[in-house]
Amino acid sequence: MPGPSGTAQVTVDAAGYPTVVAVPGANAALTVATPGDVALIGTGDALLLSSGTPSSGVTSAALAARERGVRTVLAPSQGDPLPDELLAATGLLVVDEDGAAALTGRHEPYRSVRALLELVPEAVVTLGAAGCLWAARGGEPMVVPAPEAAAVDTTGAGDAFAGALAVALCE
């Protein structure tokens, strides 16, 4: 897209909570998947979608993936609008505890992950140092523990997790 790239500035307070200021730049112009995008999407095993572009563009890409049999993994930022059409095209939704609570109105992770299964066939709720809670329709939620690590800054941890999860699913 013409124009400067989108950028985000992240600051972390003393308690470890991030504040993100995003300037969308050319990302704001990604409102629909182009024919070239659709062709490229069709060559993949999975499509990982996150924030930073308009929801219409994310939805367009998810629909293209579904039409081509490509698994869609959606890892939105908390507070992002999630249109029904986007959720219907999502195979796996990856959110943190706060995001799950915002989407479902349920603050207990087991309840929120079950409620997410009313929206998508498979969901992961990340639990920070406790790992994640994975669930699929027709099954029982399962806790997957996180490896022990000394966290210095968790900025980008959710995005890195979603990317690694998408690769692992394809492998």
PDB file of C-alpha atoms in Angstrom:
ATOM      1  CA  MET A   1       0.000   0.000   0.000  1.00  0.00           C
ATOM      2  CA  PRO A   2       1.307   3.479  -0.674  1.00  0.00           C
ATOM      3  CA  GLY A   3       2.246   5.647   2.288  1.00  0.00           C
ATOM      4  CA  PRO A   4       4.104   5.092   5.527  1.00  0.00           C
ATOM      5  CA  SER A   5       3.732   1.786   7.333  1.00  0.00           C
ATOM      6  CA  GLY A   6       1.591   1.523  10.405  1.00  0.00           C
ATOM      7  CA  THR A   7       3.441   1.763  13.679  1.00  0.00           C
ATOM      8  CA  ALA A   8       2.719   1.138  17.320  1.00  0.00           C
ATOM      9  CA  GLN A   9       4.477   2.558  20.348  1.00  0.00           C
ATOM     10  CA  VAL A  10       4.263   0.392  23.469  1.00  0.00           C
ATOM     11  CA  THR A  11       5.027   1.558  26.979  1.00  0.00           C
ATOM     12  CA  VAL A  12       4.901  -0.633  30.067  1.00  0.00           C
ATOM     13  CA  ASP A  13       4.091   0.753  33.509  1.00  0.00           C
ATOM     14  CA  ALA A  14       5.751  -0.309  36.779  1.00  0.00           C
ATOM     15  CA  ALA A  15       3.102  -3.014  37.301  1.00  0.00           C
ATOM     16  CA  GLY A  16       3.858  -4.494  33.880  1.00  0.00           C
ATOM     17  CA  TYR A  17       0.733  -3.313  32.084  1.00  0.00           C
ATOM     18  CA  PRO A  18       1.247  -2.080  28.530  1.00  0.00           C
ATOM     19  CA  THR A  19      -0.230   0.976  26.864  1.00  0.00           C
ATOM     20  CA  VAL A  20      -0.250   0.939  23.075  1.00  0.00           C
ATOM     21  CA  VAL A  21      -0.523   3.982  20.835  1.00  0.00           C
ATOM     22  CA  ALA A  22      -1.078   2.901  17.235  1.00  0.00           C
ATOM     23  CA  VAL A  23      -0.783   5.012  14.102  1.00  0.00           C
ATOM     24  CA  PRO A  24      -2.340   2.964  11.294  1.00  0.00           C
ATOM     25  CA  GLY A  25      -0.555   4.582   8.338  1.00  0.00           C
ATOM     26  CA  ALA A  26      -0.993   2.525   5.155  1.00  0.00           C
ATOM     27  CA  ASN A  27      -2.517  -0.320   7.207  1.00  0.00           C
ATOM     28  CA  ALA A  28      -5.757   1.699   7.335  1.00  0.00           C
ATOM     29  CA  ALA A  29      -6.101   1.232   3.566  1.00  0.00           C
ATOM     30  CA  LEU A  30      -6.289  -2.591   3.881  1.00  0.00           C
ATOM     31  CA  THR A  31     -10.070  -2.756   3.797  1.00  0.00           C
ATOM     32  CA  VAL A  32     -10.486  -5.760   1.499  1.00  0.00           C
ATOM     33  CA  ALA A  33      -8.353  -8.690   0.363  1.00  0.00           C
ATOM     34  CA  THR A  34      -7.133  -8.022  -3.170  1.00  0.00           C
ATOM     35  CA  PRO A  35      -7.113 -10.762  -5.836  1.00  0.00           C
ATOM     36  CA  GLY A  36      -3.363 -11.116  -5.230  1.00  0.00           C
ATOM     37  CA  ASP A  37      -3.972 -11.483  -1.483  1.00  0.00           C
ATOM     38  CA  VAL A  38      -6.653 -14.108  -2.099  1.00  0.00           C
ATOM     39  CA  ALA A  39      -4.366 -16.092  -4.404  1.00  0.00           C
ATOM     40  CA  LEU A  40      -1.592 -16.043  -1.800  1.00  0.00           C
ATOM     41  CA  ILE A  41      -3.980 -17.003   1.014  1.00  0.00           C
ATOM     42  CA  GLY A  42      -5.048 -20.035  -1.017  1.00  0.00           C
ATOM     43  CA  THR A  43      -1.489 -21.393  -1.032  1.00  0.00           C
ATOM     44  CA  GLY A  44      -1.220 -21.613   2.757  1.00  0.00           C
ATOM     45  CA  ASP A  45      -2.104 -24.196   5.363  1.00  0.00           C
ATOM     46  CA  ALA A  46      -3.284 -21.547   7.828  1.00  0.00           C
ATOM     47  CA  LEU A  47      -3.945 -17.822   7.903  1.00  0.00           C
ATOM     48  CA  LEU A  48      -3.065 -15.961  11.099  1.00  0.00           C
ATOM     49  CA  LEU A  49      -4.979 -12.725  11.504  1.00  0.00           C
ATOM     50  CA  SER A  50      -4.482 -10.084  14.166  1.00  0.00           C
ATOM     51  CA  SER A  51      -5.075  -6.392  14.678  1.00  0.00           C
ATOM     52  CA  GLY A  52      -3.667  -3.376  12.950  1.00  0.00           C
ATOM     53  CA  THR A  53      -5.909  -3.266   9.899  1.00  0.00           C
ATOM     54  CA  PRO A  54      -9.614  -2.466   9.535  1.00  0.00           C
ATOM     55  CA  SER A  55     -11.966  -5.291  10.516  1.00  0.00           C
ATOM     56  CA  SER A  56     -13.394  -5.277   6.980  1.00  0.00           C
ATOM     57  CA  GLY A  57      -9.960  -6.272   5.622  1.00  0.00           C
ATOM     58  CA  VAL A  58      -9.484  -8.949   8.271  1.00  0.00           C
ATOM     59  CA  THR A  59     -12.972 -10.304   7.560  1.00  0.00           C
ATOM     60  CA  SER A  60     -12.332 -10.308   3.811  1.00  0.00           C
ATOM     61  CA  ALA A  61      -9.130 -12.313   4.291  1.00  0.00           C
ATOM     62  CA  ALA A  62     -10.835 -14.769   6.672  1.00  0.00           C
ATOM     63  CA  LEU A  63     -13.652 -15.367   4.185  1.00  0.00           C
ATOM     64  CA  ALA A  64     -11.116 -15.954   1.408  1.00  0.00           C
ATOM     65  CA  ALA A  65      -9.312 -18.491   3.602  1.00  0.00           C
ATOM     66  CA  ARG A  66     -12.525 -20.328   4.488  1.00  0.00           C
ATOM     67  CA  GLU A  67     -13.551 -20.515   0.819  1.00  0.00           C
ATOM     68  CA  ARG A  68     -10.166 -22.094   0.003  1.00  0.00           C
ATOM     69  CA  GLY A  69     -10.115 -24.553   2.899  1.00  0.00           C
ATOM     70  CA  VAL A  70      -7.343 -22.702   4.729  1.00  0.00           C
ATOM     71  CA  ARG A  71      -7.536 -22.783   8.536  1.00  0.00           C
ATOM     72  CA  THR A  72      -8.029 -19.329  10.050  1.00  0.00           C
ATOM     73  CA  VAL A  73      -6.443 -18.431  13.387  1.00  0.00           C
ATOM     74  CA  LEU A  74      -7.680 -15.099  14.746  1.00  0.00           C
ATOM     75  CA  ALA A  75      -5.727 -13.352  17.520  1.00  0.00           C
ATOM     76  CA  PRO A  76      -7.375  -9.941  17.939  1.00  0.00           C
ATOM     77  CA  SER A  77      -6.388  -7.229  20.370  1.00  0.00           C
ATOM     78  CA  GLN A  78      -8.765  -6.695  23.225  1.00  0.00           C
ATOM     79  CA  GLY A  79     -11.478  -4.266  22.283  1.00  0.00           C
ATOM     80  CA  ASP A  80     -11.260  -4.919  18.556  1.00  0.00           C
ATOM     81  CA  PRO A  81     -14.693  -5.248  16.965  1.00  0.00           C
ATOM     82  CA  LEU A  82     -15.320  -8.837  15.872  1.00  0.00           C
ATOM     83  CA  PRO A  83     -18.094  -8.885  13.283  1.00  0.00           C
ATOM     84  CA  ASP A  84     -20.297 -11.988  13.197  1.00  0.00           C
ATOM     85  CA  GLU A  85     -19.108 -12.690   9.645  1.00  0.00           C
ATOM     86  CA  LEU A  86     -15.478 -12.730  10.853  1.00  0.00           C
ATOM     87  CA  LEU A  87     -16.247 -15.069  13.744  1.00  0.00           C
ATOM     88  CA  ALA A  88     -18.151 -17.383  11.382  1.00  0.00           C
ATOM     89  CA  ALA A  89     -15.015 -17.669   9.201  1.00  0.00           C
ATOM     90  CA  THR A  90     -12.671 -18.234  12.170  1.00  0.00           C
ATOM     91  CA  GLY A  91     -11.488 -21.746  12.962  1.00  0.00           C
ATOM     92  CA  LEU A  92      -9.481 -20.915  16.083  1.00  0.00           C
ATOM     93  CA  LEU A  93      -9.793 -17.809  18.254  1.00  0.00           C
ATOM     94  CA  VAL A  94      -6.830 -16.922  20.500  1.00  0.00           C
ATOM     95  CA  VAL A  95      -7.447 -14.320  23.228  1.00  0.00           C
ATOM     96  CA  ASP A  96      -6.131 -13.497  26.677  1.00  0.00           C
ATOM     97  CA  GLU A  97      -8.274 -13.697  29.814  1.00  0.00           C
ATOM     98  CA  ASP A  98      -9.368 -10.069  29.581  1.00  0.00           C
ATOM     99  CA  GLY A  99     -10.246 -10.425  25.902  1.00  0.00           C
ATOM    100  CA  ALA A 100     -12.260 -13.579  26.581  1.00  0.00           C
ATOM    101  CA  ALA A 101     -14.138 -11.798  29.378  1.00  0.00           C
ATOM    102  CA  ALA A 102     -14.828  -8.800  27.124  1.00  0.00           C
ATOM    103  CA  LEU A 103     -16.224 -11.046  24.381  1.00  0.00           C
ATOM    104  CA  THR A 104     -18.328 -13.270  26.637  1.00  0.00           C
ATOM    105  CA  GLY A 105     -19.093 -11.281  29.773  1.00  0.00           C
ATOM    106  CA  ARG A 106     -17.703 -14.190  31.789  1.00  0.00           C
ATOM    107  CA  HIS A 107     -14.606 -13.580  33.888  1.00  0.00           C
ATOM    108  CA  GLU A 108     -13.733 -17.138  34.888  1.00  0.00           C
ATOM    109  CA  PRO A 109     -11.543 -18.698  32.142  1.00  0.00           C
ATOM    110  CA  TYR A 110     -13.363 -22.068  31.971  1.00  0.00           C
ATOM    111  CA  ARG A 111     -16.707 -20.330  31.591  1.00  0.00           C
ATOM    112  CA  SER A 112     -15.381 -17.827  29.081  1.00  0.00           C
ATOM    113  CA  VAL A 113     -13.699 -20.467  26.893  1.00  0.00           C
ATOM    114  CA  ARG A 114     -16.944 -22.479  26.823  1.00  0.00           C
ATOM    115  CA  ALA A 115     -18.848 -19.334  25.853  1.00  0.00           C
ATOM    116  CA  LEU A 116     -16.325 -18.649  23.087  1.00  0.00           C
ATOM    117  CA  LEU A 117     -17.237 -22.034  21.593  1.00  0.00           C
ATOM    118  CA  GLU A 118     -20.664 -20.591  20.866  1.00  0.00           C
ATOM    119  CA  LEU A 119     -18.865 -18.158  18.527  1.00  0.00           C
ATOM    120  CA  VAL A 120     -16.082 -20.313  17.027  1.00  0.00           C
ATOM    121  CA  PRO A 121     -15.357 -24.058  16.792  1.00  0.00           C
ATOM    122  CA  GLU A 122     -12.066 -23.858  18.726  1.00  0.00           C
ATOM    123  CA  ALA A 123     -10.661 -21.357  21.244  1.00  0.00           C
ATOM    124  CA  VAL A 124      -7.542 -20.716  23.295  1.00  0.00           C
ATOM    125  CA  VAL A 125      -7.526 -18.403  26.293  1.00  0.00           C
ATOM    126  CA  THR A 126      -3.995 -17.465  27.311  1.00  0.00           C
ATOM    127  CA  LEU A 127      -3.341 -17.418  31.054  1.00  0.00           C
ATOM    128  CA  GLY A 128       0.062 -15.738  31.245  1.00  0.00           C
ATOM    129  CA  ALA A 129       2.585 -17.720  33.299  1.00  0.00           C
ATOM    130  CA  ALA A 130      -0.083 -20.393  33.915  1.00  0.00           C
ATOM    131  CA  GLY A 131      -0.116 -21.356  30.204  1.00  0.00           C
ATOM    132  CA  CYS A 132      -3.350 -21.496  28.262  1.00  0.00           C
ATOM    133  CA  LEU A 133      -6.774 -23.073  28.233  1.00  0.00           C
ATOM    134  CA  TRP A 134      -7.681 -24.820  24.964  1.00  0.00           C
ATOM    135  CA  ALA A 135     -11.162 -25.993  24.049  1.00  0.00           C
ATOM    136  CA  ALA A 136     -12.976 -27.350  21.010  1.00  0.00           C
ATOM    137  CA  ARG A 137     -16.674 -27.892  20.479  1.00  0.00           C
ATOM    138  CA  GLY A 138     -17.729 -31.283  21.769  1.00  0.00           C
ATOM    139  CA  GLY A 139     -14.756 -31.653  24.120  1.00  0.00           C
ATOM    140  CA  GLU A 140     -13.622 -30.627  27.567  1.00  0.00           C
ATOM    141  CA  PRO A 141     -11.306 -27.624  28.038  1.00  0.00           C
ATOM    142  CA  MET A 142      -7.687 -28.543  28.687  1.00  0.00           C
ATOM    143  CA  VAL A 143      -4.990 -26.535  30.463  1.00  0.00           C
ATOM    144  CA  VAL A 144      -1.654 -26.490  28.652  1.00  0.00           C
ATOM    145  CA  PRO A 145       1.048 -25.326  31.089  1.00  0.00           C
ATOM    146  CA  ALA A 146       3.622 -22.746  30.065  1.00  0.00           C
ATOM    147  CA  PRO A 147       7.321 -23.504  30.317  1.00  0.00           C
ATOM    148  CA  GLU A 148       8.994 -21.754  33.238  1.00  0.00           C
ATOM    149  CA  ALA A 149      10.691 -18.530  32.227  1.00  0.00           C
ATOM    150  CA  ALA A 150      11.802 -15.301  33.838  1.00  0.00           C
ATOM    151  CA  ALA A 151       9.689 -12.667  32.057  1.00  0.00           C
ATOM    152  CA  VAL A 152      11.382  -9.323  31.545  1.00  0.00           C
ATOM    153  CA  ASP A 153       8.814  -7.689  29.249  1.00  0.00           C
ATOM    154  CA  THR A 154       5.732  -9.455  27.906  1.00  0.00           C
ATOM    155  CA  THR A 155       5.142  -6.971  25.059  1.00  0.00           C
ATOM    156  CA  GLY A 156       4.305  -9.014  21.981  1.00  0.00           C
ATOM    157  CA  ALA A 157       4.039 -12.292  23.903  1.00  0.00           C
ATOM    158  CA  GLY A 158       0.471 -12.909  22.755  1.00  0.00           C
ATOM    159  CA  ASP A 159       1.366 -12.300  19.110  1.00  0.00           C
ATOM    160  CA  ALA A 160       4.418 -14.565  19.385  1.00  0.00           C
ATOM    161  CA  PHE A 161       2.300 -17.271  21.015  1.00  0.00           C
ATOM    162  CA  ALA A 162      -0.367 -17.060  18.291  1.00  0.00           C
ATOM    163  CA  GLY A 163       2.285 -17.276  15.577  1.00  0.00           C
ATOM    164  CA  ALA A 164       3.994 -20.278  17.158  1.00  0.00           C
ATOM    165  CA  LEU A 165       0.619 -21.959  17.690  1.00  0.00           C
ATOM    166  CA  ALA A 166      -0.361 -21.453  14.046  1.00  0.00           C
ATOM    167  CA  VAL A 167       2.959 -22.957  12.877  1.00  0.00           C
ATOM    168  CA  ALA A 168       2.601 -25.905  15.268  1.00  0.00           C
ATOM    169  CA  LEU A 169      -0.918 -26.603  14.009  1.00  0.00           C
ATOM    170  CA  CYS A 170       0.321 -26.636  10.429  1.00  0.00           C
ATOM    171  CA  GLU A 171       3.182 -28.955  11.282  1.00  0.00           C
TER     172      GLU A 171
END
